[in-house]
Amino acid sequence: MKRRDFLKLAGAVSLTGCATPAPSKARVVVVGGGFGGATAAKYIRMWDPKIDVVLVERDPAFISCPISNLVLAGFTGMDDITRSIDGLERHGVRVVRDEAVGIDPNKKTVRLSRGGEIGYERLVVSPGIDFTFGDLQGYEQAMQAGRVLHAWKAGPQTVALRRQLTEMRDGGVYVLSIPLAPYRCPPGPYERVSMVAAYFKQAKPRSKVLVLDANPDVTSKGPLFKRAWSELYPGIIEYRGNSRAVGVDGNSMSVRLEVEDVKGDVLNVVPPHRAADVAAKAGLITTNNRWCDVDWRTMESKAVKGVHVLGDATLSAPAMPKSASMANNHAKIAAAAIVDALNGREPQPLKIINTCYSFVSQNEAIRVSSVHQWEPGQGTLIAVKGAGGVSAARSEAEATFAWNWARTIWADSLA
Ligand SMILES: Cc1cc2nc3c(=O)[nH]c(=O)nc-3n(C[C@H](O)[C@H](O)[C@H](O)COP(=O)(O)OP(=O)(O)OC[C@H]3O[C@@H](n4cnc5c(N)ncnc54)[C@H](O)[C@@H]3O)c2cc1C
């Protein structure tokens, strides 16, 4: 029997309701096959092929949030941002397509929605975010009726928002509501503003983009975004800071702010986030009922030993964005620490780099980058002064780099 067939058989056993037999070698289970989880699974196998790695992912394919704003403008398609996670099997990762519905850190098992449990020696949890819909009165009702979208997890909502934009009358108003930071991808909403404005400029020039930002000002690359908006899209974008949404009314198509209601033709309201449900169920959330604090030398949870939390679900270190770039780097810290721990070695802190590109038009982009290193005195990763920075100006060269960055991180995480 080929190794691949054996792994598939072992996967089937775990789904029938029986516990998977104890591994003859150390097993790491990874929950979530996004930027953090897929990278961790792959790198653990690359750095120690003796370790058995099982990845649990509920979605049939990986759909990238980075570049998804370009889909809204019609500059690229869903196929371009969709990747298979089967490439991980080439590294010997066993992919189980199921939802993790429970974690028992005492028994060291992960429970699957279709039945069965998988035992682990170390667990990696990189489930991304879920939304605190309850913070916005009427949101869930309006979302179920198709009257409001977040499109802040790439997938069906990305397609639905693109459709709403194409069906909107020329002269209509697209409203984007941005939650208070921290949220996933600080520059992401402003890239979205730029992409929708670029689409309106081409296809519906009498239409408007109204930005209701709960934050006092643009939270990332502010001067570069504002310059692009005034030079490329004059009269199309209206930006309002300190405008926190508290509710949505799908009947009157309005976003409720603290002091007034604002009407729109397309409502794109991004609710506040927290670590995804499975992290809450596993007792990994430590802070403000929202985020999971970790030891930044190993990504091990401060609440549950033997469990490593990655990506957007973490309580961010100072000046650290919630980004694919960071999730991919968190994964490498965790993979190195787990391989060390399972081989009886002391894990060493790593220095990591963040790079976030944002498109401001079809062919031009801007960038921000930062370097984060372990600071023993503060017991966390801190941004290295003088390292990183932002682009001098928007450019076509940065747009080429942005596409290259995306293709590289997709391959680094999944292929
Ligand atoms: C519009 C937009 C644009 C962005 N652009 C950029 C960018 O240009 N650059 C950048 O660096 N970042 C960008 N980001 C941010 C980036 O997408 C996230 O930071 C990144 O996806 C976080 O990785 P993660 O592994 O934490 O979560 P995710 O990538 O969301 O992965 C989580 C995975 O876990 C799975 N999962 C969750 N719960 C379970 C469960 N119980 N059982 C099984 N599977 C489960 C999910 O299905 C998902 O596949 C952008 C985000 C948005 C919304």
CSV table of C-alpha atoms and ligand atoms in Angstrom, one decimal:
chain,number,residue,atom,x,y,z
A,1,MET,CA,0.0,0.0,0.0
A,2,LYS,CA,1.3,3.4,-0.9
A,3,ARG,CA,2.0,5.9,1.9
A,4,ARG,CA,-0.7,8.2,0.6
A,5,ASP,CA,-3.3,5.4,0.5
A,6,PHE,CA,-2.4,4.5,4.0
A,7,LEU,CA,-2.9,8.1,5.3
A,8,LYS,CA,-6.3,8.3,3.5
A,9,LEU,CA,-7.3,5.1,5.2
A,10,ALA,CA,-6.1,6.3,8.6
A,11,GLY,CA,-8.2,9.5,8.0
A,12,ALA,CA,-11.3,7.4,7.2
A,13,VAL,CA,-10.9,5.5,10.5
A,14,SER,CA,-10.9,8.7,12.5
A,15,LEU,CA,-14.2,9.8,10.8
A,16,THR,CA,-16.1,6.6,11.7
A,17,GLY,CA,-16.3,7.5,15.3
A,18,CYS,CA,-13.3,5.5,16.6
A,19,ALA,CA,-10.4,7.3,18.1
A,20,THR,CA,-7.4,7.2,15.8
A,21,PRO,CA,-4.8,4.7,17.2
A,22,ALA,CA,-2.0,6.2,19.2
A,23,PRO,CA,0.8,7.3,16.8
A,24,SER,CA,4.1,5.3,16.8
A,25,LYS,CA,5.9,8.7,16.4
A,26,ALA,CA,5.0,12.1,17.7
A,27,ARG,CA,1.9,13.6,16.1
A,28,VAL,CA,1.1,17.3,15.7
A,29,VAL,CA,-2.5,18.2,14.8
A,30,VAL,CA,-3.1,21.5,13.1
A,31,VAL,CA,-6.6,23.1,13.2
A,32,GLY,CA,-7.2,25.5,10.3
A,33,GLY,CA,-5.5,25.4,6.8
A,34,GLY,CA,-5.2,29.1,6.2
A,35,PHE,CA,-2.1,31.2,6.1
A,36,GLY,CA,-0.9,30.2,9.6
A,37,GLY,CA,-2.1,26.5,9.8
A,38,ALA,CA,-1.1,25.4,6.3
A,39,THR,CA,2.4,26.9,6.7
A,40,ALA,CA,2.9,25.3,10.1
A,41,ALA,CA,1.9,21.9,8.9
A,42,LYS,CA,4.2,22.1,5.9
A,43,TYR,CA,7.2,23.4,7.7
A,44,ILE,CA,7.0,20.9,10.6
A,45,ARG,CA,7.1,18.1,8.0
A,46,MET,CA,10.0,19.8,6.1
A,47,TRP,CA,12.0,20.4,9.2
A,48,ASP,CA,11.4,16.9,10.8
A,49,PRO,CA,9.8,14.3,8.5
A,50,LYS,CA,9.6,11.9,11.5
A,51,ILE,CA,6.8,13.9,12.9
A,52,ASP,CA,3.2,12.8,11.9
A,53,VAL,CA,1.2,15.9,10.9
A,54,VAL,CA,-2.6,16.0,10.6
A,55,LEU,CA,-4.3,19.1,9.3
A,56,VAL,CA,-8.0,19.6,9.9
A,57,GLU,CA,-9.6,22.1,7.6
A,58,ARG,CA,-13.4,22.5,7.1
A,59,ASP,CA,-13.4,24.4,3.7
A,60,PRO,CA,-13.0,22.5,0.4
A,61,ALA,CA,-10.4,25.0,-0.9
A,62,PHE,CA,-8.2,27.9,0.3
A,63,ILE,CA,-9.5,31.3,-0.8
A,64,SER,CA,-7.1,34.1,-0.2
A,65,CYS,CA,-8.2,37.4,1.4
A,66,PRO,CA,-5.1,39.1,0.1
A,67,ILE,CA,-6.0,40.2,-3.5
A,68,SER,CA,-9.7,39.6,-2.9
A,69,ASN,CA,-10.4,43.4,-3.0
A,70,LEU,CA,-9.3,43.3,-6.7
A,71,VAL,CA,-12.1,40.8,-7.4
A,72,LEU,CA,-14.6,43.4,-6.2
A,73,ALA,CA,-13.3,45.8,-8.9
A,74,GLY,CA,-13.4,43.1,-11.6
A,75,PHE,CA,-9.6,43.3,-11.9
A,76,THR,CA,-9.2,39.6,-11.2
A,77,GLY,CA,-11.4,36.6,-10.6
A,78,MET,CA,-12.1,34.2,-7.8
A,79,ASP,CA,-10.2,31.4,-9.6
A,80,ASP,CA,-7.0,33.5,-9.3
A,81,ILE,CA,-7.3,33.7,-5.5
A,82,THR,CA,-8.4,30.1,-5.0
A,83,ARG,CA,-5.9,27.4,-4.3
A,84,SER,CA,-6.0,23.7,-3.5
A,85,ILE,CA,-4.6,22.5,-0.1
A,86,ASP,CA,-3.8,19.1,-1.6
A,87,GLY,CA,-0.3,20.2,-2.3
A,88,LEU,CA,0.4,19.7,1.5
A,89,GLU,CA,0.0,16.0,1.0
A,90,ARG,CA,3.2,16.0,-1.1
A,91,HIS,CA,5.0,17.0,2.1
A,92,GLY,CA,3.4,14.1,4.0
A,93,VAL,CA,0.7,16.2,5.7
A,94,ARG,CA,-2.5,14.2,6.2
A,95,VAL,CA,-5.4,16.5,5.3
A,96,VAL,CA,-8.6,15.8,7.1
A,97,ARG,CA,-11.6,17.7,5.6
A,98,ASP,CA,-13.7,18.3,8.7
A,99,GLU,CA,-14.5,20.8,11.3
A,100,ALA,CA,-12.8,20.7,14.7
A,101,VAL,CA,-15.7,21.1,17.2
A,102,GLY,CA,-13.9,20.5,20.5
A,103,ILE,CA,-10.4,20.2,22.0
A,104,ASP,CA,-9.6,18.3,25.2
A,105,PRO,CA,-6.2,19.5,26.4
A,106,ASN,CA,-6.2,16.9,29.2
A,107,LYS,CA,-6.8,13.9,26.9
A,108,LYS,CA,-4.9,15.8,24.1
A,109,THR,CA,-7.6,15.1,21.5
A,110,VAL,CA,-9.4,17.1,18.9
A,111,ARG,CA,-13.0,16.2,18.2
A,112,LEU,CA,-14.4,16.3,14.7
A,113,SER,CA,-17.9,17.3,13.6
A,114,ARG,CA,-18.4,14.1,11.6
A,115,GLY,CA,-17.4,12.0,14.6
A,116,GLY,CA,-14.2,10.7,15.9
A,117,GLU,CA,-11.2,12.2,17.7
A,118,ILE,CA,-7.6,12.6,16.8
A,119,GLY,CA,-4.9,12.4,19.5
A,120,TYR,CA,-1.9,14.8,19.5
A,121,GLU,CA,1.3,15.5,21.3
A,122,ARG,CA,1.3,19.1,20.2
A,123,LEU,CA,-1.6,21.1,18.8
A,124,VAL,CA,-1.5,24.1,16.5
A,125,VAL,CA,-4.7,26.3,16.3
A,126,SER,CA,-4.9,28.8,13.5
A,127,PRO,CA,-8.6,29.3,12.9
A,128,GLY,CA,-8.6,33.0,12.0
A,129,ILE,CA,-11.5,35.2,13.2
A,130,ASP,CA,-15.2,35.2,13.8
A,131,PHE,CA,-17.3,38.3,14.2
A,132,THR,CA,-19.0,39.8,17.2
A,133,PHE,CA,-22.3,40.3,15.3
A,134,GLY,CA,-24.0,41.1,18.6
A,135,ASP,CA,-22.2,44.5,18.7
A,136,LEU,CA,-24.3,45.6,15.7
A,137,GLN,CA,-28.1,45.6,16.3
A,138,GLY,CA,-30.0,44.1,13.4
A,139,TYR,CA,-26.9,42.8,11.6
A,140,GLU,CA,-27.5,39.1,11.5
A,141,GLN,CA,-31.1,39.6,10.4
A,142,ALA,CA,-30.0,42.0,7.6
A,143,MET,CA,-27.2,39.6,6.6
A,144,GLN,CA,-29.6,36.7,6.4
A,145,ALA,CA,-31.8,38.8,4.1
A,146,GLY,CA,-28.8,39.6,1.9
A,147,ARG,CA,-29.1,43.3,2.7
A,148,VAL,CA,-25.6,43.7,4.3
A,149,LEU,CA,-22.3,41.9,3.7
A,150,HIS,CA,-18.9,42.0,5.3
A,151,ALA,CA,-16.9,40.1,2.7
A,152,TRP,CA,-14.1,40.0,5.3
A,153,LYS,CA,-13.6,36.3,4.8
A,154,ALA,CA,-12.9,35.7,1.2
A,155,GLY,CA,-15.5,33.4,-0.4
A,156,PRO,CA,-19.2,33.5,-1.2
A,157,GLN,CA,-19.5,37.0,0.4
A,158,THR,CA,-16.8,38.3,-2.0
A,159,VAL,CA,-18.8,37.1,-4.9
A,160,ALA,CA,-22.0,38.5,-3.5
A,161,LEU,CA,-20.5,41.9,-2.9
A,162,ARG,CA,-19.1,42.0,-6.4
A,163,ARG,CA,-22.6,41.2,-7.7
A,164,GLN,CA,-24.2,44.0,-5.6
A,165,LEU,CA,-21.7,46.5,-6.9
A,166,THR,CA,-22.3,45.5,-10.6
A,167,GLU,CA,-26.1,45.6,-10.0
A,168,MET,CA,-26.0,49.0,-8.2
A,169,ARG,CA,-27.4,51.9,-10.2
A,170,ASP,CA,-25.0,54.6,-11.4
A,171,GLY,CA,-25.4,57.4,-8.9
A,172,GLY,CA,-25.7,55.0,-6.0
A,173,VAL,CA,-23.8,55.0,-2.7
A,174,TYR,CA,-21.6,52.2,-1.5
A,175,VAL,CA,-21.1,52.4,2.3
A,176,LEU,CA,-18.0,50.7,3.9
A,177,SER,CA,-18.1,50.6,7.7
A,178,ILE,CA,-14.8,49.8,9.4
A,179,PRO,CA,-14.6,48.5,13.0
A,180,LEU,CA,-12.3,49.8,15.7
A,181,ALA,CA,-8.7,48.3,15.5
A,182,PRO,CA,-7.6,45.7,16.0
A,183,TYR,CA,-9.1,44.0,13.0
A,184,ARG,CA,-7.6,41.7,10.4
A,185,CYS,CA,-5.4,43.6,7.8
A,186,PRO,CA,-5.2,47.2,9.0
A,187,PRO,CA,-4.9,48.6,5.4
A,188,GLY,CA,-7.4,46.2,3.9
A,189,PRO,CA,-10.5,48.4,4.2
A,190,TYR,CA,-8.7,51.4,2.5
A,191,GLU,CA,-7.5,49.1,-0.3
A,192,ARG,CA,-11.2,48.1,-0.7
A,193,VAL,CA,-12.2,51.8,-0.8
A,194,SER,CA,-9.6,52.3,-3.6
A,195,MET,CA,-10.7,49.3,-5.6
A,196,VAL,CA,-14.5,50.2,-5.5
A,197,ALA,CA,-13.7,53.8,-6.4
A,198,ALA,CA,-11.6,52.5,-9.4
A,199,TYR,CA,-14.5,50.4,-10.5
A,200,PHE,CA,-17.0,53.3,-10.2
A,201,LYS,CA,-14.6,55.6,-12.1
A,202,GLN,CA,-14.6,53.2,-15.0
A,203,ALA,CA,-18.2,51.9,-14.9
A,204,LYS,CA,-20.5,54.1,-12.8
A,205,PRO,CA,-18.9,57.6,-12.6
A,206,ARG,CA,-21.8,59.2,-10.8
A,207,SER,CA,-21.6,56.8,-7.8
A,208,LYS,CA,-20.0,57.5,-4.4
A,209,VAL,CA,-18.0,55.6,-1.8
A,210,LEU,CA,-18.8,56.6,1.7
A,211,VAL,CA,-16.4,55.4,4.4
A,212,LEU,CA,-17.6,55.2,8.0
A,213,ASP,CA,-14.5,54.5,10.0
A,214,ALA,CA,-14.8,53.8,13.7
A,215,ASN,CA,-11.2,54.8,14.1
A,216,PRO,CA,-10.3,58.5,14.2
A,217,ASP,CA,-8.3,58.3,11.0
A,218,VAL,CA,-7.0,55.9,8.3
A,219,THR,CA,-5.1,53.3,10.4
A,220,SER,CA,-2.4,52.3,8.0
A,221,LYS,CA,-0.5,54.1,5.1
A,222,GLY,CA,-2.8,57.1,5.6
A,223,PRO,CA,-1.0,59.8,3.7
A,224,LEU,CA,-0.4,57.4,0.7
A,225,PHE,CA,-4.1,56.3,0.6
A,226,LYS,CA,-5.4,59.9,0.9
A,227,ARG,CA,-3.1,61.2,-1.8
A,228,ALA,CA,-4.2,58.4,-4.2
A,229,TRP,CA,-7.9,59.1,-3.4
A,230,SER,CA,-7.7,62.8,-4.1
A,231,GLU,CA,-5.5,62.4,-7.2
A,232,LEU,CA,-7.2,59.4,-8.8
A,233,TYR,CA,-10.8,59.5,-7.6
A,234,PRO,CA,-11.7,63.2,-6.9
A,235,GLY,CA,-15.3,63.6,-5.8
A,236,ILE,CA,-15.9,59.8,-5.5
A,237,ILE,CA,-14.8,59.1,-2.0
A,238,GLU,CA,-16.0,60.7,1.2
A,239,TYR,CA,-14.1,59.6,4.4
A,240,ARG,CA,-15.6,60.1,7.9
A,241,GLY,CA,-13.5,59.2,10.9
A,242,ASN,CA,-14.9,58.5,14.4
A,243,SER,CA,-18.0,57.0,12.8
A,244,ARG,CA,-18.6,53.7,14.7
A,245,ALA,CA,-21.5,51.6,13.5
A,246,VAL,CA,-23.9,50.3,16.2
A,247,GLY,CA,-26.6,48.8,14.1
A,248,VAL,CA,-27.8,48.0,10.6
A,249,ASP,CA,-31.4,48.3,9.2
A,250,GLY,CA,-31.8,46.1,6.2
A,251,ASN,CA,-35.3,47.5,5.4
A,252,SER,CA,-34.3,51.1,5.2
A,253,MET,CA,-30.8,50.1,3.9
A,254,SER,CA,-29.1,52.2,6.6
A,255,VAL,CA,-26.1,52.0,8.9
A,256,ARG,CA,-26.9,53.2,12.4
A,257,LEU,CA,-24.1,55.4,13.9
A,258,GLU,CA,-24.1,56.7,17.5
A,259,VAL,CA,-25.7,60.0,16.4
A,260,GLU,CA,-27.4,59.4,13.0
A,261,ASP,CA,-28.5,56.9,10.4
A,262,VAL,CA,-26.7,56.8,7.1
A,263,LYS,CA,-28.4,55.3,4.0
A,264,GLY,CA,-26.7,53.5,1.1
A,265,ASP,CA,-27.4,51.3,-1.9
A,266,VAL,CA,-24.8,48.7,-1.0
A,267,LEU,CA,-24.0,48.2,2.7
A,268,ASN,CA,-20.6,46.7,3.4
A,269,VAL,CA,-20.4,46.6,7.2
A,270,VAL,CA,-17.4,44.9,8.7
A,271,PRO,CA,-18.2,43.9,12.3
A,272,PRO,CA,-15.6,43.8,15.1
A,273,HIS,CA,-13.7,40.6,15.3
A,274,ARG,CA,-12.5,38.0,17.9
A,275,ALA,CA,-10.5,34.8,17.7
A,276,ALA,CA,-12.6,32.1,15.9
A,277,ASP,CA,-15.1,29.9,17.8
A,278,VAL,CA,-12.9,26.9,18.2
A,279,ALA,CA,-10.4,28.9,20.1
A,280,ALA,CA,-13.1,30.1,22.5
A,281,LYS,CA,-14.4,26.5,22.9
A,282,ALA,CA,-10.8,25.3,23.7
A,283,GLY,CA,-10.3,27.9,26.4
A,284,LEU,CA,-7.6,29.7,24.5
A,285,ILE,CA,-9.1,33.2,24.7
A,286,THR,CA,-7.3,35.2,27.4
A,287,THR,CA,-8.0,38.9,26.7
A,288,ASN,CA,-11.1,41.1,26.4
A,289,ASN,CA,-13.1,38.0,25.6
A,290,ARG,CA,-11.5,38.3,22.1
A,291,TRP,CA,-7.9,37.3,21.7
A,292,CYS,CA,-5.4,34.5,22.6
A,293,ASP,CA,-2.2,35.5,24.4
A,294,VAL,CA,0.9,33.5,23.5
A,295,ASP,CA,4.5,33.2,24.3
A,296,TRP,CA,6.1,34.8,21.3
A,297,ARG,CA,9.2,32.6,21.4
A,298,THR,CA,7.1,29.5,20.7
A,299,MET,CA,3.5,30.7,19.9
A,300,GLU,CA,2.4,28.4,22.8
A,301,SER,CA,-0.8,29.5,24.4
A,302,LYS,CA,-0.5,31.2,27.8
A,303,ALA,CA,-3.8,29.5,28.8
A,304,VAL,CA,-3.4,25.9,27.6
A,305,LYS,CA,0.0,24.1,27.6
A,306,GLY,CA,0.9,22.1,24.5
A,307,VAL,CA,-1.3,24.2,22.3
A,308,HIS,CA,0.2,26.8,19.9
A,309,VAL,CA,-2.0,29.6,18.5
A,310,LEU,CA,-1.2,31.4,15.3
A,311,GLY,CA,-2.4,34.3,13.1
A,312,ASP,CA,-5.3,36.6,13.5
A,313,ALA,CA,-6.6,34.7,16.6
A,314,THR,CA,-3.6,35.9,18.7
A,315,LEU,CA,-3.5,38.9,21.0
A,316,SER,CA,-1.2,40.9,18.7
A,317,ALA,CA,2.3,41.9,20.0
A,318,PRO,CA,2.9,45.7,20.1
A,319,ALA,CA,2.7,47.3,16.6
A,320,MET,CA,2.1,43.9,15.0
A,321,PRO,CA,-0.7,43.8,12.4
A,322,LYS,CA,-3.1,40.9,11.9
A,323,SER,CA,-1.9,39.9,8.4
A,324,ALA,CA,-1.3,36.9,6.2
A,325,SER,CA,2.4,37.8,6.3
A,326,MET,CA,2.4,37.7,10.1
A,327,ALA,CA,0.4,34.4,10.2
A,328,ASN,CA,2.9,32.8,7.9
A,329,ASN,CA,5.8,34.0,10.1
A,330,HIS,CA,4.0,32.9,13.3
A,331,ALA,CA,3.8,29.5,11.7
A,332,LYS,CA,7.5,29.3,11.3
A,333,ILE,CA,8.1,30.3,14.9
A,334,ALA,CA,5.7,27.6,16.0
A,335,ALA,CA,7.1,24.9,13.6
A,336,ALA,CA,10.7,25.6,14.8
A,337,ALA,CA,9.7,25.5,18.4
A,338,ILE,CA,7.6,22.3,18.1
A,339,VAL,CA,10.4,20.5,16.2
A,340,ASP,CA,12.9,21.6,18.8
A,341,ALA,CA,10.6,20.6,21.7
A,342,LEU,CA,9.9,17.1,20.2
A,343,ASN,CA,13.6,16.6,19.7
A,344,GLY,CA,14.6,17.6,23.2
A,345,ARG,CA,16.1,21.0,22.2
A,346,GLU,CA,15.4,24.4,23.7
A,347,PRO,CA,13.5,26.7,21.3
A,348,GLN,CA,15.2,29.9,20.2
A,349,PRO,CA,13.4,33.2,19.5
A,350,LEU,CA,13.1,34.2,15.9
A,351,LYS,CA,13.1,37.6,14.2
A,352,ILE,CA,10.2,38.0,11.8
A,353,ILE,CA,9.2,40.5,9.1
A,354,ASN,CA,5.8,41.8,8.0
A,355,THR,CA,5.1,43.2,4.5
A,356,CYS,CA,1.6,44.4,3.5
A,357,TYR,CA,0.9,45.6,-0.1
A,358,SER,CA,-2.3,47.5,-1.0
A,359,PHE,CA,-3.5,48.3,-4.5
A,360,VAL,CA,-4.7,51.9,-5.0
A,361,SER,CA,-5.6,51.4,-8.6
A,362,GLN,CA,-5.6,48.5,-11.1
A,363,ASN,CA,-1.8,48.9,-11.8
A,364,GLU,CA,-0.4,50.8,-8.7
A,365,ALA,CA,0.2,49.7,-5.2
A,366,ILE,CA,1.8,50.9,-1.9
A,367,ARG,CA,3.6,49.0,0.8
A,368,VAL,CA,4.3,49.0,4.6
A,369,SER,CA,6.8,46.7,6.3
A,370,SER,CA,8.2,46.1,9.7
A,371,VAL,CA,10.6,43.9,11.6
A,372,HIS,CA,9.7,42.3,15.0
A,373,GLN,CA,12.2,40.8,17.4
A,374,TRP,CA,12.1,39.2,20.8
A,375,GLU,CA,12.7,41.7,23.7
A,376,PRO,CA,13.5,39.7,26.8
A,377,GLY,CA,13.0,42.7,29.1
A,378,GLN,CA,9.4,43.2,27.9
A,379,GLY,CA,8.7,39.5,27.3
A,380,THR,CA,7.3,40.1,23.8
A,381,LEU,CA,8.1,40.8,20.2
A,382,ILE,CA,8.7,44.5,19.5
A,383,ALA,CA,9.0,46.4,16.3
A,384,VAL,CA,12.7,47.2,15.5
A,385,LYS,CA,13.2,51.0,15.3
A,386,GLY,CA,14.4,52.2,11.9
A,387,ALA,CA,13.6,48.9,10.2
A,388,GLY,CA,10.8,48.8,7.7
A,389,GLY,CA,8.7,51.8,6.7
A,390,VAL,CA,6.3,52.7,3.8
A,391,SER,CA,6.7,53.2,0.1
A,392,ALA,CA,7.8,56.7,-1.0
A,393,ALA,CA,4.9,56.9,-3.4
A,394,ARG,CA,2.4,54.6,-5.2
A,395,SER,CA,3.9,52.9,-8.2
A,396,GLU,CA,3.5,50.2,-10.9
A,397,ALA,CA,6.6,48.5,-9.6
A,398,GLU,CA,5.0,48.1,-6.1
A,399,ALA,CA,1.9,46.5,-7.9
A,400,THR,CA,4.2,44.0,-9.6
A,401,PHE,CA,5.8,43.2,-6.2
A,402,ALA,CA,2.4,42.9,-4.7
A,403,TRP,CA,1.3,40.2,-7.2
A,404,ASN,CA,4.7,38.5,-6.7
A,405,TRP,CA,4.3,38.6,-2.9
A,406,ALA,CA,0.8,37.0,-3.2
A,407,ARG,CA,2.0,34.2,-5.5
A,408,THR,CA,5.0,33.5,-3.3
A,409,ILE,CA,3.1,33.4,0.0
A,410,TRP,CA,0.4,31.1,-1.5
A,411,ALA,CA,3.2,28.8,-2.7
A,412,ASP,CA,5.1,29.0,0.6
A,413,SER,CA,2.0,28.2,2.6
A,414,LEU,CA,0.4,25.6,0.4
A,415,ALA,CA,2.6,24.1,-2.3
B,1,LIG,C1,-9.9,42.1,2.3
B,1,LIG,C2,-8.7,41.5,2.9
B,1,LIG,C3,-7.4,41.8,2.4
B,1,LIG,C4,-6.3,41.3,3.0
B,1,LIG,N1,-5.1,41.6,2.4
B,1,LIG,C5,-3.9,41.2,3.0
B,1,LIG,C6,-2.7,41.5,2.4
B,1,LIG,O1,-2.6,42.1,1.3
B,1,LIG,N2,-1.6,41.0,3.0
B,1,LIG,C7,-1.6,40.4,4.2
B,1,LIG,O2,-0.6,40.0,4.7
B,1,LIG,N3,-2.8,40.1,4.8
B,1,LIG,C8,-4.0,40.5,4.2
B,1,LIG,N4,-5.2,40.2,4.8
B,1,LIG,C9,-5.2,39.5,6.1
B,1,LIG,C10,-5.1,38.0,6.0
B,1,LIG,O3,-6.1,37.4,5.2
B,1,LIG,C11,-5.3,37.3,7.4
B,1,LIG,O4,-4.5,38.0,8.3
B,1,LIG,C12,-4.8,35.9,7.4
B,1,LIG,O5,-5.8,35.2,6.6
B,1,LIG,C13,-4.8,35.3,8.8
B,1,LIG,O6,-4.4,33.9,8.7
B,1,LIG,P1,-4.9,32.8,9.7
B,1,LIG,O7,-4.3,31.6,9.5
B,1,LIG,O8,-4.9,33.4,11.1
B,1,LIG,O9,-6.5,32.7,9.3
B,1,LIG,P2,-7.2,32.3,8.0
B,1,LIG,O10,-6.3,32.5,6.8
B,1,LIG,O11,-8.5,32.9,8.0
B,1,LIG,O12,-7.3,30.7,8.1
B,1,LIG,C14,-8.2,30.1,9.1
B,1,LIG,C15,-8.6,28.8,8.5
B,1,LIG,O13,-9.1,28.0,9.6
B,1,LIG,C16,-10.3,27.3,9.2
B,1,LIG,N5,-11.0,26.9,10.4
B,1,LIG,C17,-11.5,27.8,11.3
B,1,LIG,N6,-12.1,27.1,12.3
B,1,LIG,C18,-12.0,25.8,12.0
B,1,LIG,C19,-12.4,24.6,12.6
B,1,LIG,N7,-13.1,24.7,13.8
B,1,LIG,N8,-12.1,23.4,12.0
B,1,LIG,C20,-11.5,23.4,10.9
B,1,LIG,N9,-11.1,24.5,10.2
B,1,LIG,C21,-11.3,25.7,10.8
B,1,LIG,C22,-10.9,28.2,8.2
B,1,LIG,O14,-11.8,27.5,7.3
B,1,LIG,C23,-9.7,28.9,7.5
B,1,LIG,O15,-9.3,28.1,6.4
B,1,LIG,C24,-6.4,40.6,4.2
B,1,LIG,C25,-7.6,40.4,4.8
B,1,LIG,C26,-8.8,40.8,4.2
B,1,LIG,C27,-10.1,40.5,4.8
